[in-house]
Structure formats: C-alpha cells, structure tokens
C-alpha cells in the first residue's frame, strides 16, 4: 500500500489548447463584424482592395505580395476594426517564420565595392603615344613649311607665280547655328497632353508593389516597382492606383508633383483625373 499522491494526481495539467485562439484572419473578421462594418466599408476606410480584405480574413496572404506588405495590411485593418495590431502581427510572424529582418546596408555597399572592375585601356601608354605623334606632326609641318617658303621665294625670283593650288586665301568657315539654350524638362511627364490624365510613379526611396487601372478597370500594371524604377500611365479620363508602400513612392500627375506625405509601409488607394491632380 503506497502512501502519497496517486499516479493520476501526478499527471501534468493539460496544456492550453492553441485552437482556442482564432487565426489572424478570423480575429480580424470577428472584430469587423462586432464593429458593424462591411468589407466594403473597411476597404474604403483603409484603401485596401476588397479582394485583399477577403483573402486576409480567409488567412490567405499571398495576394499581399510578401510578408512585409501582409504585416502592413494586418496593421491597417486591425486599427480600422479597433484591434491592437501588435498581438496579431506577432501571431503572423510566429506562423510565417518570424519577423523579416531588414536588409543591412553595409553588405550591399560591400558587394558593390568588391565587384570585379572591368579592366580599362592603358591610358598612360595611349597618352605617351599621342604626345609622340603630335611632336612628330609638328616637326614634319615645320620642315614642310620651310621647304614651301623656299619654293615660293625661288618662284618669285624667277618671275613666276605660285600655283593656284597653293593659294593663301583662307576658306571662309561656316558658322554653326546656335544651339538652343533651353534645357529639357526633368521628365517627359511635364509635356502631358491636356485632354488626358498622365500619372508617373517613381520609387526613389525603396521598392513598392503597385497596381494601376484605367477608367474601364483594365489592368495597366500589377507588380513590384524596384528602387530607382518608374512607370508612366495614361488614360483618357481616369487612372486608379494602389500603392503597397506609399512612403517609398513619388507621384507626378499631369506634370505636377503630388506633395502628400505618405507614411512608410502605408497602403494607399488613389484616383486621378484630368485637370489638377486630386487624390481619390
């Protein structure tokens, strides 16, 4: 007969079930419904496309274009439905391999520095050769000129005249037309036609996923705009834009720069028409 706790009493307490916690998409959906909002209202408030909102609520983050953009969408949607985005982003990171580490700048510069350089021509040898050629040409010209002057003097003494082929009359030079002094505009976007809407999207500060549609909803571009790249879109009446990371983008609409200050990582839905640029 044993004294003490029975084996049943020594069994560990059952761990709290992970299924009790809803998924990231399910949590956002429940909060939206509790707030009395429709998907269309959330999309209009956050400028996140309706299709992407539906996909996130179904825990499908592929349409976001990557984990960085998915985290930005989660943060934006959580704030719209009055949820703390911190726990949701932490849950997303735990389920998708952790938070993406920022790309260090030093290795990039190091890679540029150690990239094998193309071996250029030997400029020292070329300069020496050029100097030798110039000196030889000057000496030959001086020697030839002395002979020519002697021939001329002998011809004058003999009463003859130099041949017409050696006439000293200089040939008048034609003046080049003055080149236009006006500098070209910074971009072809400055000459945008007045009867259309022209939008130029540049990414000088980093890469960003962008989407552009014309007034009929036809997709003009849907993809990643890398740092330093730019795209120009034109339509007869309207251009619809979605910027995955608006903070990395500069916009020129109908020749005018858009001065809106977009936050890094913010998703922006914009519409521009003819006339003065107006964000939709």
PDB file of C-alpha atoms in Angstrom:
ATOM      1  CA  UNK A   1       0.000   0.000   0.000  1.00  0.00           C
ATOM      2  CA  UNK A   2       1.622   3.274  -1.203  1.00  0.00           C
ATOM      3  CA  UNK A   3       1.434   6.499   0.689  1.00  0.00           C
ATOM      4  CA  UNK A   4       1.202   9.816  -1.186  1.00  0.00           C
ATOM      5  CA  UNK A   5      -0.341  11.022  -4.389  1.00  0.00           C
ATOM      6  CA  UNK A   6      -1.764   8.549  -6.790  1.00  0.00           C
ATOM      7  CA  UNK A   7      -0.347   8.344 -10.339  1.00  0.00           C
ATOM      8  CA  UNK A   8      -3.416  10.157 -11.608  1.00  0.00           C
ATOM      9  CA  UNK A   9      -2.628  13.118  -9.331  1.00  0.00           C
ATOM     10  CA  UNK A  10       0.925  13.302 -10.688  1.00  0.00           C
ATOM     11  CA  UNK A  11      -0.117  13.678 -14.309  1.00  0.00           C
ATOM     12  CA  UNK A  12       0.729  17.176 -15.733  1.00  0.00           C
ATOM     13  CA  UNK A  13      -2.034  19.656 -16.290  1.00  0.00           C
ATOM     14  CA  UNK A  14      -3.259  19.665 -19.880  1.00  0.00           C
ATOM     15  CA  UNK A  15      -1.743  22.477 -21.928  1.00  0.00           C
ATOM     16  CA  UNK A  16      -3.998  25.251 -23.024  1.00  0.00           C
ATOM     17  CA  UNK A  17      -5.319  24.424 -26.488  1.00  0.00           C
ATOM     18  CA  UNK A  18      -3.971  26.592 -29.259  1.00  0.00           C
ATOM     19  CA  UNK A  19      -7.256  26.165 -31.080  1.00  0.00           C
ATOM     20  CA  UNK A  20      -8.889  28.453 -28.504  1.00  0.00           C
ATOM     21  CA  UNK A  21      -7.085  31.384 -30.115  1.00  0.00           C
ATOM     22  CA  UNK A  22      -8.542  32.376 -33.511  1.00  0.00           C
ATOM     23  CA  UNK A  23      -6.318  32.813 -36.539  1.00  0.00           C
ATOM     24  CA  UNK A  24      -5.201  36.274 -37.645  1.00  0.00           C
ATOM     25  CA  UNK A  25      -7.766  36.458 -40.442  1.00  0.00           C
ATOM     26  CA  UNK A  26     -10.543  35.077 -38.235  1.00  0.00           C
ATOM     27  CA  UNK A  27      -9.751  37.601 -35.489  1.00  0.00           C
ATOM     28  CA  UNK A  28      -9.939  40.489 -37.977  1.00  0.00           C
ATOM     29  CA  UNK A  29     -13.212  39.173 -39.393  1.00  0.00           C
ATOM     30  CA  UNK A  30     -14.799  38.785 -35.953  1.00  0.00           C
ATOM     31  CA  UNK A  31     -13.707  42.281 -34.929  1.00  0.00           C
ATOM     32  CA  UNK A  32     -15.114  43.751 -38.142  1.00  0.00           C
ATOM     33  CA  UNK A  33     -18.462  42.056 -37.644  1.00  0.00           C
ATOM     34  CA  UNK A  34     -18.540  43.144 -33.989  1.00  0.00           C
ATOM     35  CA  UNK A  35     -17.907  46.726 -35.105  1.00  0.00           C
ATOM     36  CA  UNK A  36     -20.831  46.515 -37.541  1.00  0.00           C
ATOM     37  CA  UNK A  37     -18.674  47.143 -40.613  1.00  0.00           C
ATOM     38  CA  UNK A  38     -18.852  45.541 -44.030  1.00  0.00           C
ATOM     39  CA  UNK A  39     -15.853  44.539 -46.124  1.00  0.00           C
ATOM     40  CA  UNK A  40     -16.618  47.419 -48.491  1.00  0.00           C
ATOM     41  CA  UNK A  41     -16.612  49.930 -45.631  1.00  0.00           C
ATOM     42  CA  UNK A  42     -13.305  48.618 -44.287  1.00  0.00           C
ATOM     43  CA  UNK A  43     -11.811  48.717 -47.804  1.00  0.00           C
ATOM     44  CA  UNK A  44     -12.978  52.304 -48.296  1.00  0.00           C
ATOM     45  CA  UNK A  45     -11.594  53.384 -44.911  1.00  0.00           C
ATOM     46  CA  UNK A  46      -8.207  51.676 -45.305  1.00  0.00           C
ATOM     47  CA  UNK A  47      -7.808  51.830 -49.097  1.00  0.00           C
ATOM     48  CA  UNK A  48      -7.029  48.115 -49.078  1.00  0.00           C
ATOM     49  CA  UNK A  49      -8.652  46.347 -52.023  1.00  0.00           C
ATOM     50  CA  UNK A  50     -11.797  44.360 -51.296  1.00  0.00           C
ATOM     51  CA  UNK A  51     -10.232  41.199 -52.734  1.00  0.00           C
ATOM     52  CA  UNK A  52      -7.244  41.536 -50.395  1.00  0.00           C
ATOM     53  CA  UNK A  53      -9.515  42.092 -47.358  1.00  0.00           C
ATOM     54  CA  UNK A  54     -11.448  38.910 -48.207  1.00  0.00           C
ATOM     55  CA  UNK A  55      -8.181  36.987 -48.713  1.00  0.00           C
ATOM     56  CA  UNK A  56      -6.692  38.126 -45.380  1.00  0.00           C
ATOM     57  CA  UNK A  57      -9.871  37.239 -43.493  1.00  0.00           C
ATOM     58  CA  UNK A  58      -9.543  33.777 -45.045  1.00  0.00           C
ATOM     59  CA  UNK A  59      -5.874  33.630 -43.882  1.00  0.00           C
ATOM     60  CA  UNK A  60      -4.651  33.804 -47.476  1.00  0.00           C
ATOM     61  CA  UNK A  61      -1.810  36.316 -47.513  1.00  0.00           C
ATOM     62  CA  UNK A  62      -0.452  35.540 -50.996  1.00  0.00           C
ATOM     63  CA  UNK A  63      -2.279  38.483 -52.705  1.00  0.00           C
ATOM     64  CA  UNK A  64      -0.488  40.882 -50.344  1.00  0.00           C
ATOM     65  CA  UNK A  65       2.735  40.486 -52.321  1.00  0.00           C
ATOM     66  CA  UNK A  66       5.003  39.349 -49.480  1.00  0.00           C
ATOM     67  CA  UNK A  67       5.254  39.191 -45.695  1.00  0.00           C
ATOM     68  CA  UNK A  68       6.275  42.851 -45.363  1.00  0.00           C
ATOM     69  CA  UNK A  69       3.135  44.030 -47.143  1.00  0.00           C
ATOM     70  CA  UNK A  70       0.994  41.454 -45.336  1.00  0.00           C
ATOM     71  CA  UNK A  71       2.147  42.857 -41.974  1.00  0.00           C
ATOM     72  CA  UNK A  72       1.284  46.368 -43.166  1.00  0.00           C
ATOM     73  CA  UNK A  73      -2.213  45.256 -44.251  1.00  0.00           C
ATOM     74  CA  UNK A  74      -2.786  43.487 -40.916  1.00  0.00           C
ATOM     75  CA  UNK A  75      -1.798  46.614 -39.004  1.00  0.00           C
ATOM     76  CA  UNK A  76      -4.051  48.826 -41.150  1.00  0.00           C
ATOM     77  CA  UNK A  77      -7.092  46.513 -40.929  1.00  0.00           C
ATOM     78  CA  UNK A  78      -6.644  45.962 -37.171  1.00  0.00           C
ATOM     79  CA  UNK A  79      -6.741  49.695 -36.495  1.00  0.00           C
ATOM     80  CA  UNK A  80      -9.817  50.059 -38.695  1.00  0.00           C
ATOM     81  CA  UNK A  81     -11.764  47.474 -36.630  1.00  0.00           C
ATOM     82  CA  UNK A  82     -10.380  48.778 -33.285  1.00  0.00           C
ATOM     83  CA  UNK A  83      -7.980  45.916 -32.563  1.00  0.00           C
ATOM     84  CA  UNK A  84      -4.465  46.124 -31.155  1.00  0.00           C
ATOM     85  CA  UNK A  85      -2.280  45.187 -34.169  1.00  0.00           C
ATOM     86  CA  UNK A  86       0.677  44.101 -32.015  1.00  0.00           C
ATOM     87  CA  UNK A  87      -0.552  40.625 -30.977  1.00  0.00           C
ATOM     88  CA  UNK A  88      -1.885  39.908 -34.473  1.00  0.00           C
ATOM     89  CA  UNK A  89       1.437  40.789 -36.114  1.00  0.00           C
ATOM     90  CA  UNK A  90       3.307  38.702 -33.534  1.00  0.00           C
ATOM     91  CA  UNK A  91       0.983  35.774 -34.274  1.00  0.00           C
ATOM     92  CA  UNK A  92       1.501  36.240 -38.017  1.00  0.00           C
ATOM     93  CA  UNK A  93       5.299  36.306 -37.562  1.00  0.00           C
ATOM     94  CA  UNK A  94       5.186  33.143 -35.450  1.00  0.00           C
ATOM     95  CA  UNK A  95       3.170  31.345 -38.121  1.00  0.00           C
ATOM     96  CA  UNK A  96       5.293  32.578 -41.047  1.00  0.00           C
ATOM     97  CA  UNK A  97       8.878  32.080 -39.914  1.00  0.00           C
ATOM     98  CA  UNK A  98       9.371  35.158 -37.741  1.00  0.00           C
ATOM     99  CA  UNK A  99       9.623  38.837 -38.429  1.00  0.00           C
ATOM    100  CA  UNK A 100      11.526  39.601 -41.661  1.00  0.00           C
ATOM    101  CA  UNK A 101      14.926  41.073 -40.862  1.00  0.00           C
ATOM    102  CA  UNK A 102      15.732  44.418 -42.518  1.00  0.00           C
ATOM    103  CA  UNK A 103      18.310  44.254 -45.255  1.00  0.00           C
ATOM    104  CA  UNK A 104      21.591  45.669 -43.872  1.00  0.00           C
ATOM    105  CA  UNK A 105      23.055  48.458 -45.947  1.00  0.00           C
ATOM    106  CA  UNK A 106      26.702  47.559 -45.337  1.00  0.00           C
ATOM    107  CA  UNK A 107      26.707  44.231 -47.261  1.00  0.00           C
ATOM    108  CA  UNK A 108      25.134  45.954 -50.242  1.00  0.00           C
ATOM    109  CA  UNK A 109      27.837  48.573 -50.358  1.00  0.00           C
ATOM    110  CA  UNK A 110      30.457  45.888 -49.734  1.00  0.00           C
ATOM    111  CA  UNK A 111      29.118  43.883 -52.649  1.00  0.00           C
ATOM    112  CA  UNK A 112      29.365  46.937 -54.853  1.00  0.00           C
ATOM    113  CA  UNK A 113      32.890  47.609 -53.621  1.00  0.00           C
ATOM    114  CA  UNK A 114      34.276  44.126 -54.208  1.00  0.00           C
ATOM    115  CA  UNK A 115      32.579  43.653 -57.554  1.00  0.00           C
ATOM    116  CA  UNK A 116      35.337  42.919 -60.097  1.00  0.00           C
ATOM    117  CA  UNK A 117      36.084  46.025 -62.086  1.00  0.00           C
ATOM    118  CA  UNK A 118      36.414  45.961 -65.808  1.00  0.00           C
ATOM    119  CA  UNK A 119      39.992  46.479 -66.898  1.00  0.00           C
ATOM    120  CA  UNK A 120      40.078  49.656 -68.943  1.00  0.00           C
ATOM    121  CA  UNK A 121      42.604  50.716 -71.563  1.00  0.00           C
ATOM    122  CA  UNK A 122      46.122  51.715 -70.571  1.00  0.00           C
ATOM    123  CA  UNK A 123      45.640  55.482 -70.679  1.00  0.00           C
ATOM    124  CA  UNK A 124      49.283  56.220 -69.793  1.00  0.00           C
ATOM    125  CA  UNK A 125      50.608  54.377 -72.821  1.00  0.00           C
ATOM    126  CA  UNK A 126      47.925  55.970 -75.012  1.00  0.00           C
ATOM    127  CA  UNK A 127      48.871  59.487 -73.830  1.00  0.00           C
ATOM    128  CA  UNK A 128      52.581  58.840 -74.454  1.00  0.00           C
ATOM    129  CA  UNK A 129      51.819  57.596 -77.956  1.00  0.00           C
ATOM    130  CA  UNK A 130      49.622  60.620 -78.637  1.00  0.00           C
ATOM    131  CA  UNK A 131      52.371  63.021 -77.490  1.00  0.00           C
ATOM    132  CA  UNK A 132      54.902  61.311 -79.748  1.00  0.00           C
ATOM    133  CA  UNK A 133      52.521  61.607 -82.712  1.00  0.00           C
ATOM    134  CA  UNK A 134      51.870  65.309 -82.017  1.00  0.00           C
ATOM    135  CA  UNK A 135      55.579  66.106 -81.727  1.00  0.00           C
ATOM    136  CA  UNK A 136      56.312  64.244 -84.953  1.00  0.00           C
ATOM    137  CA  UNK A 137      53.470  66.032 -86.744  1.00  0.00           C
ATOM    138  CA  UNK A 138      54.644  69.473 -85.568  1.00  0.00           C
ATOM    139  CA  UNK A 139      58.221  68.738 -86.658  1.00  0.00           C
ATOM    140  CA  UNK A 140      57.076  67.477 -90.052  1.00  0.00           C
ATOM    141  CA  UNK A 141      54.839  70.534 -90.552  1.00  0.00           C
ATOM    142  CA  UNK A 142      57.679  72.925 -89.658  1.00  0.00           C
ATOM    143  CA  UNK A 143      60.067  71.163 -92.040  1.00  0.00           C
ATOM    144  CA  UNK A 144      57.478  71.077 -94.810  1.00  0.00           C
ATOM    145  CA  UNK A 145      56.655  74.731 -94.278  1.00  0.00           C
ATOM    146  CA  UNK A 146      60.327  75.707 -94.680  1.00  0.00           C
ATOM    147  CA  UNK A 147      60.518  73.865 -97.982  1.00  0.00           C
ATOM    148  CA  UNK A 148      57.325  75.505 -99.224  1.00  0.00           C
ATOM    149  CA  UNK A 149      58.594  79.003 -98.349  1.00  0.00           C
ATOM    150  CA  UNK A 150      61.875  78.319-100.171  1.00  0.00           C
ATOM    151  CA  UNK A 151      59.987  77.188-103.251  1.00  0.00           C
ATOM    152  CA  UNK A 152      57.881  80.338-103.140  1.00  0.00           C
ATOM    153  CA  UNK A 153      60.934  82.595-102.903  1.00  0.00           C
ATOM    154  CA  UNK A 154      62.604  80.874-105.843  1.00  0.00           C
ATOM    155  CA  UNK A 155      59.450  81.218-107.898  1.00  0.00           C
ATOM    156  CA  UNK A 156      59.284  84.982-107.178  1.00  0.00           C
ATOM    157  CA  UNK A 157      62.932  85.406-108.094  1.00  0.00           C
ATOM    158  CA  UNK A 158      62.371  83.642-111.391  1.00  0.00           C
ATOM    159  CA  UNK A 159      59.319  85.797-112.176  1.00  0.00           C
ATOM    160  CA  UNK A 160      56.833  83.006-111.774  1.00  0.00           C
ATOM    161  CA  UNK A 161      53.758  82.921-109.597  1.00  0.00           C
ATOM    162  CA  UNK A 162      52.755  80.196-107.211  1.00  0.00           C
ATOM    163  CA  UNK A 163      50.205  77.728-108.457  1.00  0.00           C
ATOM    164  CA  UNK A 164      46.582  78.295-107.653  1.00  0.00           C
ATOM    165  CA  UNK A 165      46.563  75.111-105.636  1.00  0.00           C
ATOM    166  CA  UNK A 166      48.776  76.790-103.013  1.00  0.00           C
ATOM    167  CA  UNK A 167      46.715  79.945-102.655  1.00  0.00           C
ATOM    168  CA  UNK A 168      46.959  81.540 -99.221  1.00  0.00           C
ATOM    169  CA  UNK A 169      43.392  82.854 -99.344  1.00  0.00           C
ATOM    170  CA  UNK A 170      41.632  81.308 -96.363  1.00  0.00           C
ATOM    171  CA  UNK A 171      38.398  79.472 -96.945  1.00  0.00           C
ATOM    172  CA  UNK A 172      35.558  81.138 -95.060  1.00  0.00           C
ATOM    173  CA  UNK A 173      34.180  78.926 -92.324  1.00  0.00           C
ATOM    174  CA  UNK A 174      30.507  78.428 -91.943  1.00  0.00           C
ATOM    175  CA  UNK A 175      29.275  79.347 -88.521  1.00  0.00           C
ATOM    176  CA  UNK A 176      27.340  76.645 -86.764  1.00  0.00           C
ATOM    177  CA  UNK A 177      23.784  77.600 -85.885  1.00  0.00           C
ATOM    178  CA  UNK A 178      23.422  78.494 -82.265  1.00  0.00           C
ATOM    179  CA  UNK A 179      22.251  75.564 -80.247  1.00  0.00           C
ATOM    180  CA  UNK A 180      19.064  76.060 -78.255  1.00  0.00           C
ATOM    181  CA  UNK A 181      19.821  77.071 -74.701  1.00  0.00           C
ATOM    182  CA  UNK A 182      16.616  75.756 -73.169  1.00  0.00           C
ATOM    183  CA  UNK A 183      17.213  72.694 -71.038  1.00  0.00           C
ATOM    184  CA  UNK A 184      14.874  69.730 -71.456  1.00  0.00           C
ATOM    185  CA  UNK A 185      12.278  69.240 -68.801  1.00  0.00           C
ATOM    186  CA  UNK A 186      13.060  66.921 -65.902  1.00  0.00           C
ATOM    187  CA  UNK A 187      10.644  64.352 -67.278  1.00  0.00           C
ATOM    188  CA  UNK A 188       8.502  63.698 -70.328  1.00  0.00           C
ATOM    189  CA  UNK A 189       5.564  63.870 -67.921  1.00  0.00           C
ATOM    190  CA  UNK A 190       5.845  67.669 -67.981  1.00  0.00           C
ATOM    191  CA  UNK A 191       4.547  67.642 -71.588  1.00  0.00           C
ATOM    192  CA  UNK A 192       1.459  65.615 -70.745  1.00  0.00           C
ATOM    193  CA  UNK A 193      -1.487  66.287 -73.096  1.00  0.00           C
ATOM    194  CA  UNK A 194      -4.316  68.352 -71.664  1.00  0.00           C
ATOM    195  CA  UNK A 195      -7.068  66.023 -72.906  1.00  0.00           C
ATOM    196  CA  UNK A 196      -5.740  63.011 -70.950  1.00  0.00           C
ATOM    197  CA  UNK A 197      -4.637  62.115 -67.460  1.00  0.00           C
ATOM    198  CA  UNK A 198      -0.976  61.144 -67.122  1.00  0.00           C
ATOM    199  CA  UNK A 199       0.474  59.625 -63.950  1.00  0.00           C
ATOM    200  CA  UNK A 200       4.144  58.877 -63.325  1.00  0.00           C
ATOM    201  CA  UNK A 201       5.033  56.601 -60.385  1.00  0.00           C
ATOM    202  CA  UNK A 202       8.666  56.562 -59.201  1.00  0.00           C
ATOM    203  CA  UNK A 203      10.347  54.617 -56.402  1.00  0.00           C
ATOM    204  CA  UNK A 204      13.439  56.673 -55.399  1.00  0.00           C
ATOM    205  CA  UNK A 205      13.364  55.631 -51.726  1.00  0.00           C
ATOM    206  CA  UNK A 206      12.776  51.877 -51.960  1.00  0.00           C
ATOM    207  CA  UNK A 207      10.703  49.244 -53.679  1.00  0.00           C
ATOM    208  CA  UNK A 208       6.907  49.043 -53.577  1.00  0.00           C
ATOM    209  CA  UNK A 209       4.174  46.876 -55.042  1.00  0.00           C
ATOM    210  CA  UNK A 210       1.844  48.972 -57.232  1.00  0.00           C
ATOM    211  CA  UNK A 211      -1.318  48.387 -59.233  1.00  0.00           C
ATOM    212  CA  UNK A 212      -2.708  50.701 -61.938  1.00  0.00           C
ATOM    213  CA  UNK A 213      -6.042  50.508 -63.812  1.00  0.00           C
ATOM    214  CA  UNK A 214      -7.681  52.681 -66.461  1.00  0.00           C
ATOM    215  CA  UNK A 215     -11.234  54.072 -66.304  1.00  0.00           C
ATOM    216  CA  UNK A 216     -12.643  50.767 -67.640  1.00  0.00           C
ATOM    217  CA  UNK A 217     -10.953  48.768 -64.881  1.00  0.00           C
ATOM    218  CA  UNK A 218      -8.398  47.325 -67.301  1.00  0.00           C
ATOM    219  CA  UNK A 219      -5.151  46.443 -65.524  1.00  0.00           C
ATOM    220  CA  UNK A 220      -2.258  48.582 -66.785  1.00  0.00           C
ATOM    221  CA  UNK A 221       0.336  47.261 -64.321  1.00  0.00           C
ATOM    222  CA  UNK A 222       0.326  44.976 -61.286  1.00  0.00           C
ATOM    223  CA  UNK A 223       3.687  44.123 -59.777  1.00  0.00           C
ATOM    224  CA  UNK A 224       6.767  45.218 -57.872  1.00  0.00           C
ATOM    225  CA  UNK A 225       8.402  48.553 -58.679  1.00  0.00           C
ATOM    226  CA  UNK A 226      12.058  48.282 -57.663  1.00  0.00           C
ATOM    227  CA  UNK A 227      14.104  51.116 -56.178  1.00  0.00           C
ATOM    228  CA  UNK A 228      15.098  53.630 -58.852  1.00  0.00           C
ATOM    229  CA  UNK A 229      12.448  52.450 -61.327  1.00  0.00           C
ATOM    230  CA  UNK A 230       9.456  54.433 -62.600  1.00  0.00           C
ATOM    231  CA  UNK A 231       6.275  53.756 -64.555  1.00  0.00           C
ATOM    232  CA  UNK A 232       4.071  56.152 -66.540  1.00  0.00           C
ATOM    233  CA  UNK A 233       0.366  55.505 -67.115  1.00  0.00           C
ATOM    234  CA  UNK A 234      -2.043  57.433 -69.346  1.00  0.00           C
ATOM    235  CA  UNK A 235      -5.796  57.292 -69.889  1.00  0.00           C
ATOM    236  CA  UNK A 236      -8.468  59.434 -71.468  1.00  0.00           C
ATOM    237  CA  UNK A 237     -10.240  60.193 -68.178  1.00  0.00           C
ATOM    238  CA  UNK A 238      -9.071  58.370 -65.040  1.00  0.00           C
ATOM    239  CA  UNK A 239      -6.194  56.347 -63.502  1.00  0.00           C
ATOM    240  CA  UNK A 240      -6.773  54.213 -60.375  1.00  0.00           C
ATOM    241  CA  UNK A 241      -3.676  53.431 -58.267  1.00  0.00           C
ATOM    242  CA  UNK A 242      -2.894  51.165 -55.308  1.00  0.00           C
ATOM    243  CA  UNK A 243       0.472  51.673 -53.592  1.00  0.00           C
ATOM    244  CA  UNK A 244       1.720  48.856 -51.369  1.00  0.00           C
ATOM    245  CA  UNK A 245       4.330  51.077 -49.645  1.00  0.00           C
ATOM    246  CA  UNK A 246       3.299  54.659 -50.312  1.00  0.00           C
ATOM    247  CA  UNK A 247       6.218  56.073 -48.327  1.00  0.00           C
ATOM    248  CA  UNK A 248       8.661  54.850 -50.990  1.00  0.00           C
ATOM    249  CA  UNK A 249       6.755  56.450 -53.892  1.00  0.00           C
ATOM    250  CA  UNK A 250       6.848  59.840 -55.643  1.00  0.00           C
ATOM    251  CA  UNK A 251       3.913  60.801 -57.880  1.00  0.00           C
ATOM    252  CA  UNK A 252       3.678  63.239 -60.789  1.00  0.00           C
ATOM    253  CA  UNK A 253       0.160  63.822 -62.117  1.00  0.00           C
ATOM    254  CA  UNK A 254      -0.398  65.850 -65.283  1.00  0.00           C
ATOM    255  CA  UNK A 255       3.062  67.381 -64.882  1.00  0.00           C
ATOM    256  CA  UNK A 256       2.640  68.294 -61.205  1.00  0.00           C
ATOM    257  CA  UNK A 257       4.293  66.623 -58.233  1.00  0.00           C
ATOM    258  CA  UNK A 258       1.919  65.294 -55.565  1.00  0.00           C
ATOM    259  CA  UNK A 259       3.111  66.701 -52.242  1.00  0.00           C
ATOM    260  CA  UNK A 260       1.149  64.306 -49.994  1.00  0.00           C
ATOM    261  CA  UNK A 261       3.295  62.850 -47.223  1.00  0.00           C
ATOM    262  CA  UNK A 262       2.699  59.109 -47.204  1.00  0.00           C
ATOM    263  CA  UNK A 263       3.820  57.028 -44.250  1.00  0.00           C
ATOM    264  CA  UNK A 264       6.339  54.219 -44.879  1.00  0.00           C
ATOM    265  CA  UNK A 265       4.548  50.899 -45.158  1.00  0.00           C
ATOM    266  CA  UNK A 266       1.131  52.554 -45.620  1.00  0.00           C
ATOM    267  CA  UNK A 267      -1.160  51.177 -48.333  1.00  0.00           C
ATOM    268  CA  UNK A 268      -2.781  53.950 -50.394  1.00  0.00           C
ATOM    269  CA  UNK A 269      -5.644  53.786 -52.925  1.00  0.00           C
ATOM    270  CA  UNK A 270      -5.630  56.837 -55.219  1.00  0.00           C
ATOM    271  CA  UNK A 271      -7.632  58.066 -58.210  1.00  0.00           C
ATOM    272  CA  UNK A 272      -6.518  60.845 -60.562  1.00  0.00           C
ATOM    273  CA  UNK A 273      -8.386  62.546 -63.412  1.00  0.00           C
ATOM    274  CA  UNK A 274      -7.765  65.312 -65.924  1.00  0.00           C
ATOM    275  CA  UNK A 275      -7.051  68.810 -64.632  1.00  0.00           C
ATOM    276  CA  UNK A 276      -5.475  69.495 -61.291  1.00  0.00           C
ATOM    277  CA  UNK A 277      -4.265  66.329 -59.502  1.00  0.00           C
ATOM    278  CA  UNK A 278      -6.809  65.325 -56.905  1.00  0.00           C
ATOM    279  CA  UNK A 279      -6.392  62.193 -54.781  1.00  0.00           C
ATOM    280  CA  UNK A 280      -9.484  59.985 -54.894  1.00  0.00           C
TER     281      UNK A 280
END
